[in-house]
Coordinates of C-alpha atoms in Angstrom, one line a residue:
M1233 CA -45.5 123.5 -116.5
K1234 CA -42.8 121.8 -114.5
R1235 CA -43.9 118.8 -112.4
S1236 CA -42.5 117.7 -109.1
N1237 CA -42.7 114.0 -109.9
P1238 CA -40.2 113.2 -112.6
D1239 CA -41.8 109.8 -113.2
C1240 CA -45.1 111.3 -114.2
N1241 CA -45.8 112.0 -117.9
R1242 CA -49.1 113.8 -117.4
G1243 CA -49.3 117.6 -117.4
I1244 CA -50.9 119.6 -114.6
G1245 CA -54.5 120.3 -115.5
L1246 CA -56.9 122.8 -114.1
V1247 CA -56.6 121.3 -110.6
A1248 CA -53.1 121.0 -109.1
Y1249 CA -52.6 119.0 -105.9
R1250 CA -50.2 120.0 -103.1
R1251 CA -48.9 117.9 -100.3
D1252 CA -49.7 120.5 -97.6
W1253 CA -50.7 124.2 -97.2
F1254 CA -47.1 125.6 -97.4
S1255 CA -45.8 123.3 -100.1
K1256 CA -44.9 124.9 -103.4
R1257 CA -44.6 121.6 -105.4
R1258 CA -47.6 120.7 -107.5
Y1259 CA -48.8 117.3 -108.5
C1260 CA -51.1 116.3 -111.4
S1261 CA -53.1 113.9 -109.2
K1262 CA -53.6 112.7 -105.7
H1263 CA -52.0 109.4 -106.8
C1264 CA -48.9 111.2 -108.1
R1265 CA -48.7 113.3 -104.9
D1266 CA -48.9 110.3 -102.6
A1267 CA -46.5 108.2 -104.7
F1268 CA -43.8 110.8 -104.8
M1269 CA -42.0 110.9 -101.5
V1270 CA -38.6 112.0 -100.5
D1271 CA -36.3 109.1 -99.8
A1272 CA -35.6 109.3 -96.1
P1273 CA -32.3 107.4 -96.0
N1274 CA -31.1 109.6 -98.9
L1275 CA -32.1 112.7 -96.9
L1276 CA -30.3 111.5 -93.8
K1277 CA -27.2 110.7 -95.9
R1278 CA -27.3 114.2 -97.4
F1279 CA -27.7 115.8 -93.9
V1280 CA -24.7 113.8 -92.5
V1281 CA -22.5 114.7 -95.5
S1282 CA -23.5 118.4 -95.2
L1283 CA -22.8 118.3 -91.4
V1284 CA -19.4 116.7 -91.9
A1285 CA -18.5 119.2 -94.6
F1286 CA -19.6 122.1 -92.4
V1287 CA -17.6 120.9 -89.4
G1288 CA -14.7 120.1 -91.7
L1289 CA -14.6 123.7 -92.8
I1290 CA -15.4 125.5 -89.6
V1291 CA -13.1 123.7 -87.2
P1292 CA -9.8 124.4 -89.1
V1293 CA -10.9 128.0 -89.9
T1294 CA -11.7 128.6 -86.2
F1295 CA -8.4 127.0 -85.1
T1296 CA -6.4 129.0 -87.6
T1297 CA -8.1 132.3 -86.6
A1298 CA -7.5 131.6 -82.9
V1299 CA -3.8 130.9 -83.6
L1300 CA -3.4 134.0 -85.7
A1301 CA -5.3 136.2 -83.2
A1302 CA -3.4 134.9 -80.1
P1303 CA -0.7 137.2 -78.7
P1304 CA 2.8 136.1 -79.3
A1305 CA 4.5 133.8 -76.8
R1306 CA 6.0 135.7 -73.8
Q1307 CA 9.7 136.0 -74.3
D1308 CA 12.1 135.9 -71.4
A1309 CA 13.0 139.2 -69.8
P1310 CA 15.4 141.1 -72.0
H1311 CA 18.9 141.3 -70.6
L1312 CA 19.2 145.0 -69.9
P1313 CA 22.7 146.6 -69.8
G1314 CA 24.1 146.8 -66.3
C1315 CA 21.8 144.1 -64.9
D1316 CA 24.7 142.0 -63.7
R1317 CA 26.3 144.9 -61.9
N1318 CA 22.9 146.0 -60.4
L1319 CA 22.1 142.5 -59.1
A1320 CA 25.5 142.3 -57.5
D1321 CA 25.2 145.7 -55.9
A1322 CA 21.7 144.9 -54.6
S1323 CA 22.8 141.6 -53.1
V1324 CA 25.8 143.2 -51.4
S1325 CA 23.7 146.0 -49.9
V1326 CA 21.1 143.5 -48.6
A1327 CA 23.8 141.3 -47.1
A1328 CA 25.5 144.4 -45.5
M1329 CA 22.1 145.5 -43.9
Q1330 CA 21.5 141.9 -42.6
T1331 CA 24.9 141.9 -40.9
R1332 CA 24.3 145.4 -39.5
I1333 CA 20.9 144.3 -38.0
K1334 CA 22.4 141.1 -36.5
S1335 CA 25.2 143.2 -34.8
L1336 CA 22.6 145.5 -33.1
S1337 CA 21.5 143.2 -30.3
G1338 CA 21.9 145.4 -27.2
V1339 CA 21.7 148.8 -28.8
D1340 CA 19.0 151.5 -28.4
R1341 CA 15.6 150.8 -29.8
S1342 CA 15.5 153.8 -32.2
E1343 CA 18.8 152.5 -33.8
I1344 CA 17.2 149.1 -34.3
C1345 CA 14.1 150.7 -35.9
T1346 CA 16.2 152.8 -38.2
A1347 CA 18.3 149.8 -39.3
T1348 CA 15.2 147.7 -39.8
R1349 CA 13.6 150.4 -42.0
L1350 CA 16.8 150.7 -44.0
Y1351 CA 16.9 146.9 -44.4
F1352 CA 13.2 147.0 -45.6
L1353 CA 14.2 149.7 -48.2
E1354 CA 17.2 147.7 -49.4
V1355 CA 15.1 144.5 -49.8
V1356 CA 12.4 146.4 -51.8
K1357 CA 15.1 147.9 -54.1
A1358 CA 16.7 144.5 -54.6
R1359 CA 13.4 142.9 -55.4
A1360 CA 12.7 145.6 -58.0
V1361 CA 16.1 145.0 -59.6
M1362 CA 15.5 141.2 -59.5
A1363 CA 12.1 141.6 -61.2
L1364 CA 13.7 143.5 -64.0
C1365 CA 16.8 141.6 -64.6
K1366 CA 16.0 137.9 -64.0
S1367 CA 13.7 135.5 -65.8
G1368 CA 12.3 132.0 -65.6
T1369 CA 11.8 129.8 -62.6
E1370 CA 14.9 131.3 -60.8
R1371 CA 13.2 134.7 -61.0
E1372 CA 10.0 133.4 -59.4
R1373 CA 11.8 131.6 -56.6
D1374 CA 13.9 134.7 -55.8
L1375 CA 11.0 137.0 -55.9
G1376 CA 9.1 134.7 -53.5
R1377 CA 12.1 134.8 -51.2
F1378 CA 12.3 138.6 -51.3
D1379 CA 8.5 138.9 -50.7
V1380 CA 8.9 136.8 -47.6
D1381 CA 11.8 139.0 -46.4
V1382 CA 9.7 142.2 -47.1
A1383 CA 6.8 140.8 -45.1
H1384 CA 9.1 139.9 -42.1
A1385 CA 10.8 143.3 -42.2
N1386 CA 7.4 145.0 -42.3
E1387 CA 6.2 142.9 -39.3
A1388 CA 9.3 143.8 -37.4
I1389 CA 8.9 147.5 -38.0
A1390 CA 5.3 147.3 -36.9
A1391 CA 6.2 145.3 -33.8
R1392 CA 9.2 147.4 -32.6
C1393 CA 8.9 150.9 -34.0
L1394 CA 5.3 151.9 -33.7

């Protein structure tokens, strides 16, 4: 029968000694049982090596999986055909509406409301064109400017026309 202590030459007889209740290793005598102990520094060394090997395998695999599963980098907005012309038309129409509103200083209140509503519409249209056709930091800056213009026009409509 196989013995747990490799230094022992005796076979296991009628009585086999175990270290505790759940141990499966058998020893030929109490002396053999007590003499054979697991080397603690060796056990710690094996644990550390196993831990480093585990981490060495898991970290690169996890990183690689995360990189492969990540969505592709966001590309700049595609340059749609006619964007240059649409941007130019939008800026011209907004500028024309601004000059029309500035020229209406002593005119009837209903005309000012109509012009302000049309300006609001033109700014919203120009913002939509800008959002589609521009990209990068310039896009964010211009959209912020248009958002402020939309808010001011909306406030002016609420103050004068309601």
